[in-house]
């Protein structure tokens, strides 16, 4: 029986992963921001843990025995133009997706290191391997940063026998885009029509191609069963294709392919209104 921690276990991939480890007979700590709202995971120890809050992470994890598997899954996605996105929204993605994982890793590593074993699984996205699409600078940036942190951890933890894996799904059928406001029209900005077009791609792409969260959970359990797992684990056909394209194409060729892919789901790319010279010279 393994001792397993899953963050963001109240819904989606996190809940499916916690349930899968419970079904495998493991001792699971299902951590979520608000267990009263999300509901407990049957068979698991359900605890409150907000990955953006130092005190919450300490209160939830301090003094616990070594985990065999830690799944950093908690995450959010918000779209928005670099020029106009609310900076709180931009920062929140790094605070949750990157710093949240950093906080949890720092809280759990000492006993794992001391025991010379264990596995950290960081739930990234294929977008953590590919160049960034428009309006996803901060989501993808946070996941690229998660990849950089994971690579450094491989190096730092190898001598202590602790392994690190990145699970990198493509579209997964969860409520992440509902929660991120993708069904809403973007706030007024010179980019609004283009951003709406990209949001539509995410919704239509997910409707057409999303895999079930249980499939990601199965992949995480498969990784946890390996003695020496590799770092990278794309999940889903679209993730495999995205990684292959990112590997083989220079950015400019990738960009053309990515725009064509958005058009295949969301129709022709909208063009901005003709330039108004008055806007270029506000004085
Ligand atoms: N769905 C996809 O297409 C997709 C694709 C690639 C990667 N991913 C990644 O998969 C992971 C899980 O997302 P999902 O698709 O399963 O979406 P989801 O159902 O929205 O799950 C995200 C979970 O993270 C939790 N969370 C958010 N902020 C938190 C915080 N500060 N502290 C603790 N928990 C927090 C949420 O809890 P609350 O209920 O409290 O908000 C929610 O349970 C994310 O890291 C996401 O980036 C998703």
Tab-separated table of C-alpha atoms and ligand atoms in Angstrom:
chain	number	residue	atom	x	y	z
A	1	UNK	CA	0.000	0.000	0.000
A	2	UNK	CA	1.468	3.333	-1.087
A	3	UNK	CA	1.066	6.603	0.740
A	4	UNK	CA	-0.224	9.068	-1.891
A	5	UNK	CA	-0.978	12.825	-1.897
A	6	UNK	CA	-3.081	14.416	-4.655
A	7	UNK	CA	-3.669	18.188	-4.765
A	8	UNK	CA	-6.699	19.724	-6.440
A	9	UNK	CA	-8.512	16.460	-5.734
A	10	UNK	CA	-11.963	18.038	-5.575
A	11	UNK	CA	-12.698	17.725	-9.300
A	12	UNK	CA	-11.488	16.665	-12.729
A	13	UNK	CA	-8.130	14.943	-13.116
A	14	UNK	CA	-7.288	15.285	-9.426
A	15	UNK	CA	-10.478	13.582	-8.252
A	16	UNK	CA	-10.131	10.821	-10.866
A	17	UNK	CA	-6.513	10.271	-9.775
A	18	UNK	CA	-7.355	10.129	-6.073
A	19	UNK	CA	-10.183	7.677	-6.814
A	20	UNK	CA	-7.890	5.515	-8.964
A	21	UNK	CA	-5.253	5.253	-6.231
A	22	UNK	CA	-7.994	4.397	-3.686
A	23	UNK	CA	-9.265	1.686	-6.062
A	24	UNK	CA	-5.710	0.349	-6.322
A	25	UNK	CA	-5.692	-0.096	-2.542
A	26	UNK	CA	-3.419	2.821	-1.686
A	27	UNK	CA	-3.643	5.176	1.314
A	28	UNK	CA	-4.670	8.451	-0.307
A	29	UNK	CA	-4.643	11.993	1.040
A	30	UNK	CA	-7.061	13.901	-1.204
A	31	UNK	CA	-6.223	17.580	-0.774
A	32	UNK	CA	-8.620	20.269	-1.957
A	33	UNK	CA	-9.268	23.930	-1.276
A	34	UNK	CA	-12.688	23.450	0.245
A	35	UNK	CA	-13.760	19.872	1.063
A	36	UNK	CA	-17.164	21.152	2.201
A	37	UNK	CA	-17.842	22.484	-1.307
A	38	UNK	CA	-16.128	19.786	-3.376
A	39	UNK	CA	-17.093	16.757	-1.284
A	40	UNK	CA	-14.798	14.081	0.086
A	41	UNK	CA	-13.201	11.329	-1.971
A	42	UNK	CA	-14.633	8.073	-0.582
A	43	UNK	CA	-11.934	5.849	0.862
A	44	UNK	CA	-9.396	8.695	1.063
A	45	UNK	CA	-8.405	11.045	3.851
A	46	UNK	CA	-9.850	14.303	2.533
A	47	UNK	CA	-8.073	17.447	3.744
A	48	UNK	CA	-8.175	21.201	3.104
A	49	UNK	CA	-5.139	22.569	1.244
A	50	UNK	CA	-4.870	25.782	-0.773
A	51	UNK	CA	-1.618	25.582	-2.734
A	52	UNK	CA	-1.374	29.386	-2.944
A	53	UNK	CA	-1.318	29.761	0.842
A	54	UNK	CA	1.903	29.006	2.759
A	55	UNK	CA	0.082	28.551	6.066
A	56	UNK	CA	-2.455	26.168	4.525
A	57	UNK	CA	0.290	24.030	2.952
A	58	UNK	CA	2.230	23.893	6.221
A	59	UNK	CA	-0.846	23.086	8.305
A	60	UNK	CA	-1.875	20.313	5.881
A	61	UNK	CA	1.495	18.637	5.367
A	62	UNK	CA	3.867	19.345	8.241
A	63	UNK	CA	4.786	16.278	10.291
A	64	UNK	CA	3.330	13.720	7.896
A	65	UNK	CA	5.314	10.562	7.169
A	66	UNK	CA	6.992	10.254	3.768
A	67	UNK	CA	4.692	10.025	0.780
A	68	UNK	CA	5.474	7.420	-1.873
A	69	UNK	CA	3.710	9.460	-4.557
A	70	UNK	CA	2.882	13.181	-4.616
A	71	UNK	CA	0.669	14.408	-7.466
A	72	UNK	CA	0.809	18.180	-7.966
A	73	UNK	CA	-2.389	18.571	-9.928
A	74	UNK	CA	-4.048	21.791	-8.668
A	75	UNK	CA	-4.264	24.248	-11.549
A	76	UNK	CA	-6.207	27.055	-13.205
A	77	UNK	CA	-6.371	28.452	-16.737
A	78	UNK	CA	-7.269	32.030	-17.667
A	79	UNK	CA	-6.907	33.507	-21.133
A	80	UNK	CA	-6.011	37.115	-21.852
A	81	UNK	CA	-3.787	39.365	-23.978
A	82	UNK	CA	-0.349	40.199	-22.595
A	83	UNK	CA	-1.133	43.911	-23.026
A	84	UNK	CA	-4.466	43.996	-21.234
A	85	UNK	CA	-5.031	40.895	-19.060
A	86	UNK	CA	-5.794	41.738	-15.450
A	87	UNK	CA	-2.419	41.260	-13.791
A	88	UNK	CA	-4.064	39.535	-10.825
A	89	UNK	CA	-5.382	36.902	-13.255
A	90	UNK	CA	-1.961	36.561	-14.861
A	91	UNK	CA	-0.207	36.227	-11.513
A	92	UNK	CA	-2.816	33.818	-10.100
A	93	UNK	CA	-1.857	31.260	-12.757
A	94	UNK	CA	1.797	31.322	-11.716
A	95	UNK	CA	0.806	31.380	-8.047
A	96	UNK	CA	-1.282	28.215	-8.458
A	97	UNK	CA	0.288	26.249	-11.297
A	98	UNK	CA	3.946	26.984	-10.540
A	99	UNK	CA	4.430	28.375	-7.034
A	100	UNK	CA	1.683	26.091	-5.719
A	101	UNK	CA	3.643	23.053	-6.881
A	102	UNK	CA	6.869	24.559	-5.503
A	103	UNK	CA	5.238	25.044	-2.085
A	104	UNK	CA	3.980	21.462	-1.948
A	105	UNK	CA	7.285	19.992	-3.148
A	106	UNK	CA	9.188	21.916	-0.483
A	107	UNK	CA	6.767	20.704	2.178
A	108	UNK	CA	6.972	17.001	1.298
A	109	UNK	CA	10.566	16.408	0.196
A	110	UNK	CA	12.513	16.074	3.463
A	111	UNK	CA	11.008	12.730	4.559
A	112	UNK	CA	11.093	11.397	0.982
A	113	UNK	CA	14.763	12.316	0.682
A	114	UNK	CA	15.522	10.803	4.070
A	115	UNK	CA	13.908	7.538	2.983
A	116	UNK	CA	15.695	7.674	-0.388
A	117	UNK	CA	12.558	6.907	-2.390
A	118	UNK	CA	9.349	8.347	-3.784
A	119	UNK	CA	7.898	9.984	-6.861
A	120	UNK	CA	6.786	13.562	-7.560
A	121	UNK	CA	4.254	13.757	-10.431
A	122	UNK	CA	3.678	17.281	-11.733
A	123	UNK	CA	0.544	17.624	-13.865
A	124	UNK	CA	1.525	19.949	-16.688
A	125	UNK	CA	0.003	20.144	-20.169
A	126	UNK	CA	1.172	19.584	-23.719
A	127	UNK	CA	1.269	23.397	-23.713
A	128	UNK	CA	4.183	23.147	-21.287
A	129	UNK	CA	6.178	21.566	-24.148
A	130	UNK	CA	4.897	23.570	-27.119
A	131	UNK	CA	5.294	27.279	-27.945
A	132	UNK	CA	2.601	29.534	-26.514
A	133	UNK	CA	-0.653	30.267	-28.297
A	134	UNK	CA	-2.026	33.768	-28.179
A	135	UNK	CA	-3.766	34.701	-24.927
A	136	UNK	CA	-2.090	31.866	-23.048
A	137	UNK	CA	1.229	33.496	-22.204
A	138	UNK	CA	0.657	33.105	-18.476
A	139	UNK	CA	-0.984	29.658	-18.428
A	140	UNK	CA	1.662	28.207	-20.710
A	141	UNK	CA	4.381	30.271	-19.037
A	142	UNK	CA	3.443	28.787	-15.679
A	143	UNK	CA	3.563	25.265	-17.127
A	144	UNK	CA	6.877	25.902	-18.935
A	145	UNK	CA	8.195	27.078	-15.570
A	146	UNK	CA	6.816	23.895	-13.979
A	147	UNK	CA	8.775	21.913	-16.556
A	148	UNK	CA	11.972	23.837	-15.751
A	149	UNK	CA	11.449	23.190	-12.040
A	150	UNK	CA	10.793	19.504	-12.703
A	151	UNK	CA	13.967	19.165	-14.787
A	152	UNK	CA	16.009	20.783	-12.009
A	153	UNK	CA	14.391	18.449	-9.480
A	154	UNK	CA	15.384	15.398	-11.530
A	155	UNK	CA	18.983	16.556	-11.166
A	156	UNK	CA	18.766	17.483	-7.504
A	157	UNK	CA	16.835	14.424	-6.351
A	158	UNK	CA	18.557	11.688	-8.382
A	159	UNK	CA	21.215	11.114	-5.686
A	160	UNK	CA	18.432	10.702	-3.106
A	161	UNK	CA	16.463	8.139	-5.111
A	162	UNK	CA	13.399	10.411	-5.489
A	163	UNK	CA	11.973	10.424	-9.038
A	164	UNK	CA	10.128	13.172	-10.914
A	165	UNK	CA	7.595	12.880	-13.738
A	166	UNK	CA	5.612	15.364	-15.794
A	167	UNK	CA	2.205	14.264	-17.027
A	168	UNK	CA	1.279	16.335	-20.081
A	169	UNK	CA	-2.313	15.914	-21.269
A	170	UNK	CA	-3.921	17.494	-24.307
A	171	UNK	CA	-7.646	18.238	-24.036
A	172	UNK	CA	-9.309	16.561	-21.040
A	173	UNK	CA	-13.043	16.656	-20.350
A	174	UNK	CA	-13.130	18.653	-17.102
A	175	UNK	CA	-14.616	21.977	-16.084
A	176	UNK	CA	-11.321	23.892	-16.313
A	177	UNK	CA	-12.504	26.077	-19.227
A	178	UNK	CA	-15.914	26.730	-17.613
A	179	UNK	CA	-14.136	27.876	-14.479
A	180	UNK	CA	-11.736	29.971	-16.540
A	181	UNK	CA	-14.612	31.879	-18.188
A	182	UNK	CA	-13.956	30.549	-21.704
A	183	UNK	CA	-17.698	30.597	-22.492
A	184	UNK	CA	-17.817	34.344	-21.856
A	185	UNK	CA	-16.953	37.021	-24.391
A	186	UNK	CA	-13.492	38.394	-23.575
A	187	UNK	CA	-13.437	41.855	-21.956
A	188	UNK	CA	-13.421	44.701	-24.491
A	189	UNK	CA	-9.937	45.216	-25.930
A	190	UNK	CA	-8.373	45.575	-29.376
A	191	UNK	CA	-7.756	41.815	-29.163
A	192	UNK	CA	-11.278	40.755	-28.136
A	193	UNK	CA	-12.381	39.206	-31.457
A	194	UNK	CA	-9.112	37.298	-31.877
A	195	UNK	CA	-9.175	36.130	-28.274
A	196	UNK	CA	-12.800	34.986	-28.649
A	197	UNK	CA	-11.685	32.993	-31.703
A	198	UNK	CA	-8.952	31.274	-29.661
A	199	UNK	CA	-11.363	30.631	-26.759
A	200	UNK	CA	-13.722	29.032	-29.263
A	201	UNK	CA	-10.904	26.739	-30.406
A	202	UNK	CA	-10.386	25.590	-26.827
A	203	UNK	CA	-14.088	24.845	-26.331
A	204	UNK	CA	-14.603	23.190	-29.730
A	205	UNK	CA	-11.293	21.345	-29.557
A	206	UNK	CA	-12.133	19.981	-26.131
A	207	UNK	CA	-15.630	18.978	-27.281
A	208	UNK	CA	-14.158	17.065	-30.224
A	209	UNK	CA	-10.956	15.614	-28.808
A	210	UNK	CA	-11.016	15.553	-25.020
A	211	UNK	CA	-10.141	12.338	-23.251
A	212	UNK	CA	-11.704	11.385	-19.919
A	213	UNK	CA	-9.908	12.486	-16.739
A	214	UNK	CA	-9.793	8.797	-15.789
A	215	UNK	CA	-7.424	8.242	-18.726
A	216	UNK	CA	-4.991	10.757	-17.263
A	217	UNK	CA	-5.395	9.093	-13.868
A	218	UNK	CA	-4.529	5.720	-15.443
A	219	UNK	CA	-1.391	7.245	-16.933
A	220	UNK	CA	-0.395	8.645	-13.535
A	221	UNK	CA	-0.888	5.226	-11.932
A	222	UNK	CA	1.145	3.611	-14.714
A	223	UNK	CA	3.973	6.095	-14.132
A	224	UNK	CA	3.815	5.432	-10.383
A	225	UNK	CA	4.207	1.700	-11.065
A	226	UNK	CA	7.480	2.208	-12.955
A	227	UNK	CA	10.799	1.761	-11.151
A	228	UNK	CA	12.594	4.484	-13.125
A	229	UNK	CA	9.951	6.601	-14.902
A	230	UNK	CA	10.996	8.981	-17.657
A	231	UNK	CA	10.363	12.687	-17.086
A	232	UNK	CA	7.883	13.310	-19.931
A	233	UNK	CA	4.489	11.618	-20.318
A	234	UNK	CA	2.170	13.182	-22.921
A	235	UNK	CA	-1.391	11.848	-22.583
A	236	UNK	CA	-3.829	11.677	-25.526
A	237	UNK	CA	-3.386	11.685	-29.293
A	238	UNK	CA	-3.494	15.489	-29.496
A	239	UNK	CA	-0.745	15.752	-26.874
A	240	UNK	CA	1.449	13.277	-28.779
A	241	UNK	CA	0.906	15.259	-31.990
A	242	UNK	CA	1.633	18.565	-30.229
A	243	UNK	CA	4.918	17.299	-28.822
A	244	UNK	CA	5.939	15.930	-32.235
A	245	UNK	CA	5.138	19.266	-33.930
A	246	UNK	CA	7.020	21.262	-31.310
A	247	UNK	CA	10.038	18.970	-31.766
A	248	UNK	CA	10.141	19.101	-35.536
A	249	UNK	CA	9.089	22.679	-36.387
A	250	UNK	CA	10.834	26.012	-35.965
A	251	UNK	CA	8.581	28.547	-34.260
A	252	UNK	CA	7.433	30.231	-37.506
A	253	UNK	CA	6.351	26.923	-39.054
A	254	UNK	CA	4.751	25.861	-35.780
A	255	UNK	CA	2.848	29.190	-35.674
A	256	UNK	CA	1.377	28.641	-39.160
A	257	UNK	CA	0.331	25.119	-38.206
A	258	UNK	CA	-1.164	26.286	-34.911
A	259	UNK	CA	-3.196	29.061	-36.583
A	260	UNK	CA	-4.491	26.537	-39.134
A	261	UNK	CA	-5.473	24.193	-36.297
A	262	UNK	CA	-7.424	26.951	-34.543
A	263	UNK	CA	-9.130	27.799	-37.870
A	264	UNK	CA	-10.085	24.149	-38.346
A	265	UNK	CA	-12.191	24.373	-35.170
A	266	UNK	CA	-13.109	28.051	-34.885
A	267	UNK	CA	-13.346	29.225	-38.515
A	268	UNK	CA	-11.325	31.928	-40.294
A	269	UNK	CA	-9.222	34.176	-38.096
A	270	UNK	CA	-10.912	37.565	-37.532
A	271	UNK	CA	-8.961	40.638	-38.564
A	272	UNK	CA	-8.809	43.877	-36.522
A	273	UNK	CA	-10.552	46.989	-37.815
A	274	UNK	CA	-8.413	49.156	-40.117
A	275	UNK	CA	-5.803	51.198	-38.260
A	276	UNK	CA	-6.855	54.677	-37.143
A	277	UNK	CA	-3.826	57.023	-37.353
A	278	UNK	CA	-5.326	59.121	-34.527
A	279	UNK	CA	-4.828	56.202	-32.097
A	280	UNK	CA	-1.127	56.046	-32.898
A	281	UNK	CA	-0.538	59.649	-31.825
A	282	UNK	CA	-2.565	60.221	-28.661
A	283	UNK	CA	-0.924	63.621	-28.146
B	1	LIG	N1	-8.633	19.874	-18.703
B	1	LIG	C1	-7.634	19.981	-19.584
B	1	LIG	O1	-7.886	20.048	-20.810
B	1	LIG	C2	-6.209	19.985	-19.109
B	1	LIG	C3	-5.223	19.767	-20.064
B	1	LIG	C4	-3.894	19.754	-19.672
B	1	LIG	C5	-3.557	19.940	-18.346
B	1	LIG	N2	-4.535	20.160	-17.435
B	1	LIG	C6	-4.105	20.365	-16.027
B	1	LIG	O2	-4.759	19.425	-15.210
B	1	LIG	C7	-4.817	19.912	-13.876
B	1	LIG	C8	-6.212	19.666	-13.325
B	1	LIG	O3	-7.161	20.427	-14.051
B	1	LIG	P1	-8.576	19.847	-14.488
B	1	LIG	O4	-8.609	19.840	-15.961
B	1	LIG	O5	-8.872	18.601	-13.756
B	1	LIG	O6	-9.544	21.048	-14.054
B	1	LIG	P2	-10.454	21.266	-12.781
B	1	LIG	O7	-11.525	20.251	-12.698
B	1	LIG	O8	-10.813	22.701	-12.779
B	1	LIG	O9	-9.455	20.927	-11.581
B	1	LIG	C9	-8.523	21.848	-11.078
B	1	LIG	C10	-8.486	21.633	-9.586
B	1	LIG	O10	-7.474	22.470	-9.034
B	1	LIG	C11	-7.998	23.014	-7.867
B	1	LIG	N3	-7.378	24.259	-7.481
B	1	LIG	C12	-7.392	25.451	-8.127
B	1	LIG	N4	-6.745	26.364	-7.406
B	1	LIG	C13	-6.331	25.739	-6.268
B	1	LIG	C14	-5.622	26.151	-5.132
B	1	LIG	N5	-5.214	27.420	-4.984
B	1	LIG	N6	-5.343	25.240	-4.160
B	1	LIG	C15	-5.764	23.961	-4.284
B	1	LIG	N7	-6.458	23.509	-5.327
B	1	LIG	C16	-6.733	24.388	-6.309
B	1	LIG	C17	-9.472	23.255	-8.144
B	1	LIG	O11	-10.157	23.360	-6.923
B	1	LIG	P3	-11.440	24.305	-6.698
B	1	LIG	O12	-12.628	23.429	-6.971
B	1	LIG	O13	-11.332	24.724	-5.271
B	1	LIG	O14	-11.331	25.449	-7.660
B	1	LIG	C18	-9.825	22.028	-8.946
B	1	LIG	O15	-10.261	20.962	-8.125
B	1	LIG	C19	-4.425	21.391	-13.960
B	1	LIG	O16	-3.109	21.531	-13.469
B	1	LIG	C20	-4.497	21.705	-15.440
B	1	LIG	O17	-3.598	22.736	-15.801
B	1	LIG	C21	-5.855	20.175	-17.775
